[in-house]
mmCIF file of C-alpha atoms and ligand atoms in Angstrom:
data_model
loop_
_atom_site.group_PDB
_atom_site.id
_atom_site.type_symbol
_atom_site.label_atom_id
_atom_site.label_comp_id
_atom_site.label_asym_id
_atom_site.label_seq_id
_atom_site.Cartn_x
_atom_site.Cartn_y
_atom_site.Cartn_z
ATOM 1 C CA MET A 1 112.250 66.013 -124.578
ATOM 2 C CA SER A 2 110.030 68.931 -123.661
ATOM 3 C CA PRO A 3 109.511 70.032 -120.093
ATOM 4 C CA ARG A 4 106.040 69.682 -118.622
ATOM 5 C CA LYS A 5 104.864 73.163 -117.776
ATOM 6 C CA LYS A 6 102.032 72.541 -115.307
ATOM 7 C CA SER A 7 103.160 73.629 -111.867
ATOM 8 C CA LYS A 8 100.365 71.958 -109.898
ATOM 9 C CA LEU A 9 100.160 68.320 -110.788
ATOM 10 C CA GLN A 10 97.834 65.493 -109.899
ATOM 11 C CA ILE A 11 100.044 62.747 -108.493
ATOM 12 C CA ASP A 12 99.014 59.208 -107.588
ATOM 13 C CA LEU A 13 101.082 57.311 -105.055
ATOM 14 C CA VAL A 14 100.587 53.580 -105.544
ATOM 15 C CA ILE A 15 101.416 51.559 -102.451
ATOM 16 C CA PRO A 16 100.972 47.769 -102.366
ATOM 17 C CA VAL A 17 100.505 46.313 -98.908
ATOM 18 C CA TYR A 18 100.472 42.765 -97.699
ATOM 19 C CA ASN A 19 100.345 42.113 -93.966
ATOM 20 C CA GLU A 20 102.086 45.355 -93.027
ATOM 21 C CA VAL A 21 100.111 46.152 -89.874
ATOM 22 C CA GLU A 22 103.277 47.171 -88.017
ATOM 23 C CA ALA A 23 104.646 49.358 -90.787
ATOM 24 C CA VAL A 24 101.823 50.986 -92.684
ATOM 25 C CA ALA A 25 100.841 53.779 -90.271
ATOM 26 C CA LYS A 26 104.458 54.855 -89.807
ATOM 27 C CA THR A 27 105.251 54.864 -93.511
ATOM 28 C CA TYR A 28 102.028 56.760 -94.260
ATOM 29 C CA ALA A 29 103.096 59.460 -91.786
ATOM 30 C CA ASP A 30 106.574 59.579 -93.357
ATOM 31 C CA ILE A 31 105.141 59.983 -96.855
ATOM 32 C CA ARG A 32 102.761 62.706 -95.650
ATOM 33 C CA GLN A 33 105.609 64.615 -94.152
ATOM 34 C CA VAL A 34 107.217 64.852 -97.560
ATOM 35 C CA VAL A 35 104.189 65.412 -99.777
ATOM 36 C CA ASP A 36 102.372 67.896 -97.545
ATOM 37 C CA SER A 37 105.089 70.439 -98.206
ATOM 38 C CA LEU A 38 104.749 70.114 -101.994
ATOM 39 C CA PRO A 39 102.388 72.243 -104.117
ATOM 40 C CA HIS A 40 100.776 69.292 -105.907
ATOM 41 C CA ASP A 41 97.549 67.321 -105.458
ATOM 42 C CA PHE A 42 98.387 63.901 -104.104
ATOM 43 C CA ARG A 43 96.276 60.775 -103.974
ATOM 44 C CA PHE A 44 97.324 57.740 -101.960
ATOM 45 C CA ILE A 45 96.229 54.514 -103.622
ATOM 46 C CA TYR A 46 96.779 51.685 -101.155
ATOM 47 C CA VAL A 47 96.343 48.220 -102.614
ATOM 48 C CA ASP A 48 95.587 45.707 -99.898
ATOM 49 C CA ASP A 49 96.868 42.484 -101.419
ATOM 50 C CA GLY A 50 94.778 40.085 -99.347
ATOM 51 C CA SER A 51 96.213 41.008 -95.930
ATOM 52 C CA SER A 52 95.007 38.937 -92.997
ATOM 53 C CA ASP A 53 96.741 40.664 -90.065
ATOM 54 C CA GLY A 54 94.659 43.776 -89.373
ATOM 55 C CA THR A 55 96.255 45.911 -92.090
ATOM 56 C CA ALA A 56 92.746 46.539 -93.441
ATOM 57 C CA ASP A 57 91.675 48.157 -90.134
ATOM 58 C CA THR A 58 94.752 50.355 -90.018
ATOM 59 C CA LEU A 59 94.102 51.427 -93.592
ATOM 60 C CA ARG A 60 90.498 52.248 -92.723
ATOM 61 C CA GLY A 61 91.741 54.447 -89.898
ATOM 62 C CA ILE A 62 94.064 56.284 -92.293
ATOM 63 C CA LEU A 63 91.310 56.623 -94.875
ATOM 64 C CA ASP A 64 88.819 58.073 -92.385
ATOM 65 C CA ASN A 65 91.199 60.929 -91.622
ATOM 66 C CA ASP A 66 92.476 61.728 -95.066
ATOM 67 C CA GLN A 67 90.240 62.315 -98.061
ATOM 68 C CA ARG A 68 93.103 61.786 -100.448
ATOM 69 C CA VAL A 69 93.366 58.105 -99.569
ATOM 70 C CA THR A 70 91.797 55.306 -101.615
ATOM 71 C CA VAL A 71 92.034 51.668 -100.584
ATOM 72 C CA LEU A 72 91.650 48.928 -103.160
ATOM 73 C CA THR A 73 91.136 45.543 -101.574
ATOM 74 C CA LEU A 74 92.046 42.555 -103.706
ATOM 75 C CA SER A 75 90.030 39.359 -103.321
ATOM 76 C CA ARG A 76 93.113 37.399 -102.174
ATOM 77 C CA ASN A 77 96.905 37.642 -102.154
ATOM 78 C CA PHE A 78 97.878 38.063 -105.818
ATOM 79 C CA GLY A 79 101.491 39.099 -105.250
ATOM 80 C CA HIS A 80 103.443 42.341 -105.369
ATOM 81 C CA GLN A 81 103.483 42.718 -109.179
ATOM 82 C CA ALA A 82 99.735 42.169 -109.486
ATOM 83 C CA ALA A 83 99.041 44.565 -106.596
ATOM 84 C CA LEU A 84 101.186 47.227 -108.276
ATOM 85 C CA THR A 85 99.279 46.634 -111.495
ATOM 86 C CA ALA A 86 95.950 47.116 -109.701
ATOM 87 C CA GLY A 87 97.178 50.417 -108.254
ATOM 88 C CA MET A 88 98.505 51.633 -111.597
ATOM 89 C CA ASP A 89 95.184 50.773 -113.245
ATOM 90 C CA ALA A 90 93.425 52.977 -110.676
ATOM 91 C CA ALA A 91 95.807 55.914 -111.149
ATOM 92 C CA GLN A 92 94.312 58.863 -113.007
ATOM 93 C CA GLY A 93 96.734 61.704 -112.412
ATOM 94 C CA ASP A 94 99.568 63.262 -114.385
ATOM 95 C CA ILE A 95 102.243 61.268 -112.586
ATOM 96 C CA MET A 96 102.200 57.856 -110.899
ATOM 97 C CA ILE A 97 104.749 57.012 -108.238
ATOM 98 C CA SER A 98 104.958 53.468 -106.859
ATOM 99 C CA LEU A 99 106.570 52.734 -103.527
ATOM 100 C CA ASP A 100 106.542 49.982 -100.931
ATOM 101 C CA ALA A 101 104.695 50.253 -97.649
ATOM 102 C CA ASP A 102 107.636 49.161 -95.510
ATOM 103 C CA GLY A 103 109.739 52.325 -95.678
ATOM 104 C CA GLN A 104 112.422 50.791 -97.896
ATOM 105 C CA HIS A 105 111.612 53.246 -100.674
ATOM 106 C CA PRO A 106 112.476 56.584 -99.061
ATOM 107 C CA PRO A 107 109.704 59.168 -99.630
ATOM 108 C CA ALA A 108 112.399 61.846 -99.481
ATOM 109 C CA MET A 109 113.122 60.944 -103.135
ATOM 110 C CA ILE A 110 109.589 61.887 -104.246
ATOM 111 C CA PRO A 111 110.304 65.620 -104.901
ATOM 112 C CA LYS A 112 113.296 64.698 -107.064
ATOM 113 C CA MET A 113 111.200 62.164 -109.007
ATOM 114 C CA ILE A 114 108.533 64.785 -109.704
ATOM 115 C CA GLU A 115 111.152 67.302 -110.735
ATOM 116 C CA LEU A 116 112.642 64.870 -113.255
ATOM 117 C CA ILE A 117 109.230 64.073 -114.757
ATOM 118 C CA GLN A 118 108.529 67.815 -114.983
ATOM 119 C CA HIS A 119 111.836 68.157 -116.727
ATOM 120 C CA GLY A 120 110.440 65.904 -119.468
ATOM 121 C CA TYR A 121 111.422 62.365 -118.481
ATOM 122 C CA ASP A 122 108.731 59.685 -118.759
ATOM 123 C CA ILE A 123 110.284 57.134 -116.432
ATOM 124 C CA VAL A 124 112.253 57.813 -113.275
ATOM 125 C CA GLN A 125 113.582 54.439 -112.189
ATOM 126 C CA GLY A 126 114.765 54.043 -108.609
ATOM 127 C CA GLN A 127 117.989 52.075 -108.254
ATOM 128 C CA ARG A 128 119.000 50.602 -104.935
ATOM 129 C CA ILE A 129 122.668 51.185 -104.295
ATOM 130 C CA GLU A 130 124.424 48.724 -102.067
ATOM 131 C CA ASP A 131 125.918 50.412 -99.089
ATOM 132 C CA ARG A 132 126.146 47.543 -96.687
ATOM 133 C CA ARG A 133 129.047 45.204 -97.154
ATOM 134 C CA GLY A 134 128.866 41.479 -96.809
ATOM 135 C CA ALA A 135 126.827 38.965 -98.676
ATOM 136 C CA SER A 136 123.336 38.018 -97.675
ATOM 137 C CA PHE A 137 121.439 35.218 -99.375
ATOM 138 C CA LYS A 138 119.088 37.768 -100.944
ATOM 139 C CA LYS A 139 121.935 39.882 -102.286
ATOM 140 C CA LEU A 140 123.784 36.896 -103.755
ATOM 141 C CA THR A 141 120.707 35.428 -105.433
ATOM 142 C CA SER A 142 119.673 38.866 -106.695
ATOM 143 C CA ASN A 143 123.105 39.524 -108.209
ATOM 144 C CA PHE A 144 123.107 36.119 -109.879
ATOM 145 C CA PHE A 145 119.607 36.724 -111.201
ATOM 146 C CA TYR A 146 120.475 40.090 -112.795
ATOM 147 C CA TRP A 147 123.634 38.628 -114.291
ATOM 148 C CA LEU A 148 121.636 35.766 -115.826
ATOM 149 C CA ILE A 149 118.703 37.791 -117.151
ATOM 150 C CA ASN A 150 121.006 40.321 -118.771
ATOM 151 C CA ARG A 151 122.964 37.553 -120.478
ATOM 152 C CA ILE A 152 120.040 35.621 -121.867
ATOM 153 C CA SER A 153 117.400 38.236 -122.551
ATOM 154 C CA GLY A 154 117.221 40.957 -125.177
ATOM 155 C CA THR A 155 115.793 43.355 -122.594
ATOM 156 C CA GLN A 156 118.352 44.783 -120.207
ATOM 157 C CA VAL A 157 117.378 45.089 -116.562
ATOM 158 C CA MET A 158 119.618 47.197 -114.399
ATOM 159 C CA PRO A 159 120.890 45.502 -111.209
ATOM 160 C CA GLY A 160 119.290 47.059 -108.159
ATOM 161 C CA ALA A 161 116.273 48.303 -110.154
ATOM 162 C CA ALA A 162 113.362 48.506 -107.749
ATOM 163 C CA ASP A 163 109.621 48.868 -108.079
ATOM 164 C CA PHE A 164 110.193 52.389 -106.800
ATOM 165 C CA ARG A 165 109.583 54.605 -109.799
ATOM 166 C CA ALA A 166 107.686 57.509 -111.236
ATOM 167 C CA LEU A 167 105.882 57.314 -114.560
ATOM 168 C CA SER A 168 104.470 60.082 -116.708
ATOM 169 C CA ARG A 169 100.925 59.701 -118.023
ATOM 170 C CA ASP A 170 102.304 58.407 -121.357
ATOM 171 C CA ALA A 171 104.532 55.779 -119.749
ATOM 172 C CA LEU A 172 101.690 54.728 -117.460
ATOM 173 C CA ASN A 173 99.404 54.256 -120.461
ATOM 174 C CA GLY A 174 102.172 52.222 -122.070
ATOM 175 C CA ILE A 175 102.492 49.841 -119.151
ATOM 176 C CA ARG A 176 98.714 49.596 -118.857
ATOM 177 C CA SER A 177 98.494 48.407 -122.436
ATOM 178 C CA MET A 178 100.671 45.400 -121.522
ATOM 179 C CA GLN A 179 98.128 42.977 -120.168
ATOM 180 C CA GLU A 180 100.326 39.901 -119.809
ATOM 181 C CA TYR A 181 99.570 37.566 -116.943
ATOM 182 C CA HIS A 182 103.142 36.789 -115.888
ATOM 183 C CA ARG A 183 104.523 40.144 -114.940
ATOM 184 C CA PHE A 184 108.040 41.284 -114.255
ATOM 185 C CA LEU A 185 107.465 45.031 -114.187
ATOM 186 C CA ARG A 186 111.154 45.971 -114.108
ATOM 187 C CA GLY A 187 111.654 44.161 -117.421
ATOM 188 C CA MET A 188 108.409 45.495 -118.906
ATOM 189 C CA ILE A 189 109.392 49.073 -118.048
ATOM 190 C CA SER A 190 112.798 48.617 -119.607
ATOM 191 C CA TRP A 191 111.208 47.021 -122.711
ATOM 192 C CA MET A 192 108.955 50.072 -123.229
ATOM 193 C CA GLY A 193 111.721 52.550 -123.943
ATOM 194 C CA TYR A 194 110.706 56.228 -123.476
ATOM 195 C CA ASN A 195 112.976 58.863 -121.972
ATOM 196 C CA SER A 196 114.093 57.318 -118.757
ATOM 197 C CA VAL A 197 116.470 58.303 -116.043
ATOM 198 C CA ILE A 198 117.932 56.403 -113.113
ATOM 199 C CA LEU A 199 117.622 57.744 -109.627
ATOM 200 C CA PRO A 200 119.943 55.984 -107.161
ATOM 201 C CA TYR A 201 118.917 55.759 -103.508
ATOM 202 C CA HIS A 202 120.140 54.135 -100.342
ATOM 203 C CA GLU A 203 117.730 51.548 -99.092
ATOM 204 C CA PRO A 204 116.900 51.844 -95.411
ATOM 205 C CA GLU A 205 115.946 48.841 -93.310
ATOM 206 C CA ARG A 206 112.267 47.947 -93.128
ATOM 207 C CA VAL A 207 110.542 50.097 -90.487
ATOM 208 C CA ALA A 208 108.900 47.008 -89.011
ATOM 209 C CA GLY A 209 107.918 43.447 -89.757
ATOM 210 C CA ARG A 210 109.575 40.953 -92.063
ATOM 211 C CA SER A 211 109.936 40.709 -95.822
ATOM 212 C CA LYS A 212 106.750 39.535 -97.507
ATOM 213 C CA TYR A 213 108.743 38.071 -100.361
ATOM 214 C CA SER A 214 108.979 34.422 -99.408
ATOM 215 C CA LEU A 215 111.511 32.197 -101.169
ATOM 216 C CA GLY A 216 108.651 30.821 -103.269
ATOM 217 C CA LYS A 217 107.594 34.324 -104.350
ATOM 218 C CA MET A 218 111.175 35.270 -105.213
ATOM 219 C CA PHE A 219 111.521 32.107 -107.273
ATOM 220 C CA ARG A 220 108.243 32.798 -109.084
ATOM 221 C CA LEU A 221 109.322 36.352 -109.925
ATOM 222 C CA ALA A 222 112.664 35.114 -111.257
ATOM 223 C CA SER A 223 110.982 32.440 -113.356
ATOM 224 C CA ASP A 224 108.426 34.969 -114.685
ATOM 225 C CA ALA A 225 111.313 37.203 -115.668
ATOM 226 C CA ILE A 226 113.367 34.485 -117.348
ATOM 227 C CA PHE A 227 110.636 32.616 -119.179
ATOM 228 C CA SER A 228 108.740 35.702 -120.320
ATOM 229 C CA PHE A 229 111.788 37.656 -121.424
ATOM 230 C CA SER A 230 114.028 34.980 -122.873
ATOM 231 C CA LEU A 231 113.952 32.008 -125.212
ATOM 232 C CA ALA A 232 117.521 31.088 -124.249
ATOM 233 C CA PRO A 233 116.512 27.933 -122.321
ATOM 234 C CA LEU A 234 115.055 26.545 -125.558
ATOM 235 C CA TYR A 235 118.320 27.175 -127.383
ATOM 236 C CA ILE A 236 120.187 25.125 -124.793
ATOM 237 C CA GLY A 237 118.197 22.210 -126.196
ATOM 238 C CA LEU A 238 119.198 22.994 -129.737
ATOM 239 C CA SER A 239 122.886 23.211 -128.820
ATOM 240 C CA ALA A 240 122.828 20.019 -126.738
ATOM 241 C CA GLY A 241 121.020 18.199 -129.547
ATOM 242 C CA LEU A 242 123.616 19.382 -132.040
ATOM 243 C CA LEU A 243 126.476 18.304 -129.799
ATOM 244 C CA PHE A 244 125.011 14.822 -129.425
ATOM 245 C CA PHE A 245 124.438 14.614 -133.182
ATOM 246 C CA ILE A 246 128.091 15.438 -133.847
ATOM 247 C CA LEU A 247 129.213 12.873 -131.262
ATOM 248 C CA ALA A 248 126.970 10.233 -132.845
ATOM 249 C CA CYS A 249 128.396 10.975 -136.308
ATOM 250 C CA GLY A 250 131.928 10.632 -134.911
ATOM 251 C CA GLN A 251 131.098 7.323 -133.293
ATOM 252 C CA LEU A 252 129.421 5.985 -136.440
ATOM 253 C CA THR A 253 132.445 6.900 -138.553
ATOM 254 C CA TRP A 254 134.707 5.153 -136.064
ATOM 255 C CA VAL A 255 132.646 1.956 -136.060
ATOM 256 C CA LEU A 256 132.393 1.979 -139.865
ATOM 257 C CA TYR A 257 136.149 2.408 -140.077
ATOM 258 C CA LEU A 258 136.717 -0.586 -137.780
ATOM 259 C CA TRP A 259 134.309 -2.690 -139.827
ATOM 260 C CA THR A 260 135.889 -1.820 -143.149
ATOM 261 C CA THR A 261 139.400 -2.483 -141.867
ATOM 262 C CA GLY A 262 138.296 -5.741 -140.255
ATOM 263 C CA ASN A 263 139.186 -4.692 -136.734
ATOM 264 C CA THR A 264 135.840 -5.612 -135.210
ATOM 265 C CA GLU A 265 137.483 -7.521 -132.322
ATOM 266 C CA SER A 266 138.470 -4.185 -130.784
ATOM 267 C CA LEU A 267 134.756 -3.291 -130.571
ATOM 268 C CA GLU A 268 134.331 -4.355 -126.928
ATOM 269 C CA PRO A 269 130.806 -3.740 -125.702
ATOM 270 C CA GLY A 270 131.498 -1.255 -122.913
ATOM 271 C CA TRP A 271 128.761 -1.110 -120.315
ATOM 272 C CA SER A 272 129.997 1.951 -118.449
ATOM 273 C CA SER A 273 130.489 4.155 -121.480
ATOM 274 C CA LEU A 274 127.115 3.143 -122.851
ATOM 275 C CA MET A 275 125.429 3.770 -119.543
ATOM 276 C CA GLY A 276 127.183 7.139 -119.209
ATOM 277 C CA VAL A 277 126.046 8.361 -122.602
ATOM 278 C CA LEU A 278 122.549 7.060 -121.976
ATOM 279 C CA LEU A 279 122.252 8.829 -118.637
ATOM 280 C CA ILE A 280 123.641 12.118 -119.910
ATOM 281 C CA ALA A 281 121.479 12.079 -123.007
ATOM 282 C CA SER A 282 118.284 11.188 -121.185
ATOM 283 C CA GLY A 283 119.061 13.726 -118.444
ATOM 284 C CA ILE A 284 119.432 16.479 -121.016
ATOM 285 C CA VAL A 285 116.270 15.402 -122.804
ATOM 286 C CA MET A 286 114.327 15.489 -119.546
ATOM 287 C CA ILE A 287 115.612 18.942 -118.580
ATOM 288 C CA LEU A 288 114.717 20.249 -122.004
ATOM 289 C CA LEU A 289 111.291 18.702 -121.901
ATOM 290 C CA GLY A 290 110.907 20.516 -118.572
ATOM 291 C CA PHE A 291 111.835 23.842 -120.205
ATOM 292 C CA ILE A 292 109.382 23.250 -123.009
ATOM 293 C CA GLY A 293 106.784 22.299 -120.403
ATOM 294 C CA VAL A 294 107.321 25.609 -118.607
ATOM 295 C CA TYR A 295 106.862 27.592 -121.814
ATOM 296 C CA VAL A 296 103.742 25.621 -122.701
ATOM 297 C CA GLY A 297 102.428 26.300 -119.190
ATOM 298 C CA TYR A 298 103.120 30.022 -119.568
ATOM 299 C CA ILE A 299 101.401 30.059 -122.961
ATOM 300 C CA PHE A 300 98.465 28.175 -121.472
ATOM 301 C CA GLN A 301 98.077 30.736 -118.709
ATOM 302 C CA GLU A 302 98.356 33.645 -121.142
ATOM 303 C CA VAL A 303 95.770 32.275 -123.545
ATOM 304 C CA LYS A 304 93.264 31.813 -120.730
ATOM 305 C CA ARG A 305 93.279 35.631 -120.479
ATOM 306 C CA ARG A 306 92.459 35.572 -116.810
ATOM 307 C CA PRO A 307 92.502 38.930 -115.059
ATOM 308 C CA ILE A 308 95.787 39.790 -113.337
ATOM 309 C CA TYR A 309 93.924 40.519 -110.078
ATOM 310 C CA LEU A 310 90.381 40.763 -108.749
ATOM 311 C CA VAL A 311 89.136 43.667 -106.660
ATOM 312 C CA LYS A 312 86.882 42.875 -103.712
ATOM 313 C CA GLY A 313 86.237 46.444 -102.667
ATOM 314 C CA LYS A 314 87.212 50.055 -103.197
ATOM 315 C CA THR A 315 86.854 52.748 -100.561
ATOM 316 C CA PRO A 316 85.716 55.405 -101.106
ATOM 317 C CA ASP A 317 83.703 53.823 -103.888
ATOM 318 C CA ASP A 318 83.586 56.267 -106.772
ATOM 319 C CA GLY A 319 81.955 53.774 -109.125
ATOM 320 C CA ASN A 320 85.108 53.245 -111.240
HETATM 321 N N1 UDP B 401 103.717 42.925 -101.073
HETATM 322 C C1 UDP B 401 102.490 42.717 -101.670
HETATM 323 N N2 UDP B 401 102.118 41.432 -101.957
HETATM 324 C C2 UDP B 401 102.930 40.364 -101.713
HETATM 325 C C3 UDP B 401 104.210 40.607 -101.156
HETATM 326 C C4 UDP B 401 104.588 41.909 -100.849
HETATM 327 O O1 UDP B 401 101.720 43.657 -101.892
HETATM 328 O O2 UDP B 401 102.516 39.245 -101.995
HETATM 329 C C5 UDP B 401 104.109 44.318 -100.736
HETATM 330 C C6 UDP B 401 104.701 44.513 -99.340
HETATM 331 O O3 UDP B 401 103.698 44.796 -98.386
HETATM 332 C C7 UDP B 401 105.631 45.704 -99.556
HETATM 333 C C8 UDP B 401 106.103 45.500 -100.990
HETATM 334 O O4 UDP B 401 105.142 44.670 -101.631
HETATM 335 O O5 UDP B 401 104.941 46.937 -99.460
HETATM 336 C C9 UDP B 401 107.472 44.889 -101.084
HETATM 337 O O6 UDP B 401 107.529 43.695 -100.336
HETATM 338 P P1 UDP B 401 108.697 43.374 -99.316
HETATM 339 O O7 UDP B 401 109.133 44.603 -98.618
HETATM 340 O O8 UDP B 401 108.252 42.241 -98.458
HETATM 341 O O9 UDP B 401 109.818 42.869 -100.312
HETATM 342 P P2 UDP B 401 111.405 43.049 -100.147
HETATM 343 O O10 UDP B 401 111.648 44.523 -99.879
HETATM 344 O O11 UDP B 401 111.789 42.207 -99.000
HETATM 345 O O12 UDP B 401 111.937 42.596 -101.466
HETATM 346 MG MG1 MG B 402 110.772 45.733 -98.581
#
């Protein structure tokens, strides 16, 4: 690991925004406060992920007063991971730092992130550390999700890993070469390797507004993570099939034994046991068919090679 010598770096801040009209001006001011005291060249790349609440106007106001700001407007709401991808594709500097527009990724960590990249790391991964006690629905489901993904996937994803990270030019090029449609960036980053370091931070409350991750979006992210990083669900099928095969062999041997010893009168046709086995077996078959269906669906979407996002406009328009 060799330190990066350049003292004045070009740094792109990638900030996805979706309906953050109440938060975006405040978080922009907070970020400025940190970066304006640093000796580097910063560029703010805001990705407007199809906002419909006036965020676009606020962003225009910010842009008019700061030449370092670029706003990419996506043609509709593509989701956080796609918006981050759009911003990373537009980044051209030596370092890319992604952070949310709601103040939950404290800009005060930015100098430390830059320092670590300068030290020679390629990935500085922000890790949310839990400081509030108690169990919220989000916390419980998130803990369960990380437990599951780390059990069934070959790629380890650290609990609390956030999309708050800094990437060197090399790591950014690496992630840009991964053009898959279903994206779980935390897993993709971990899959890449490189010299990475974890930077823990305390997550503040949102500065305003409500979470833009609906239950549906959370579920989609979890399913993208599981089905694109693990084949374990398919192996459940194999194991269940094997179990039923062994049971069937046992039953066949038993019946054969009764026939050969002439004890067929004890072969009472049992409705409940038959029904039970039938229901269990068909239930398992249906679940497994569902899993296979999901994988086929994912493959179908990947082979279509649709773009991950579409850009409606870029201001200022530099022709790229
Ligand atoms: N976001 C986005 N597109 C979406 C949902 C969210 O660009 O479809 C942005 C959002 O504006 C914020 C970041 O992604 O800057 C993280 O979202 P949020 O804070 O709602 O997620 P949470 O912190 O609740 O997990
Ligand atoms: Mg948030």
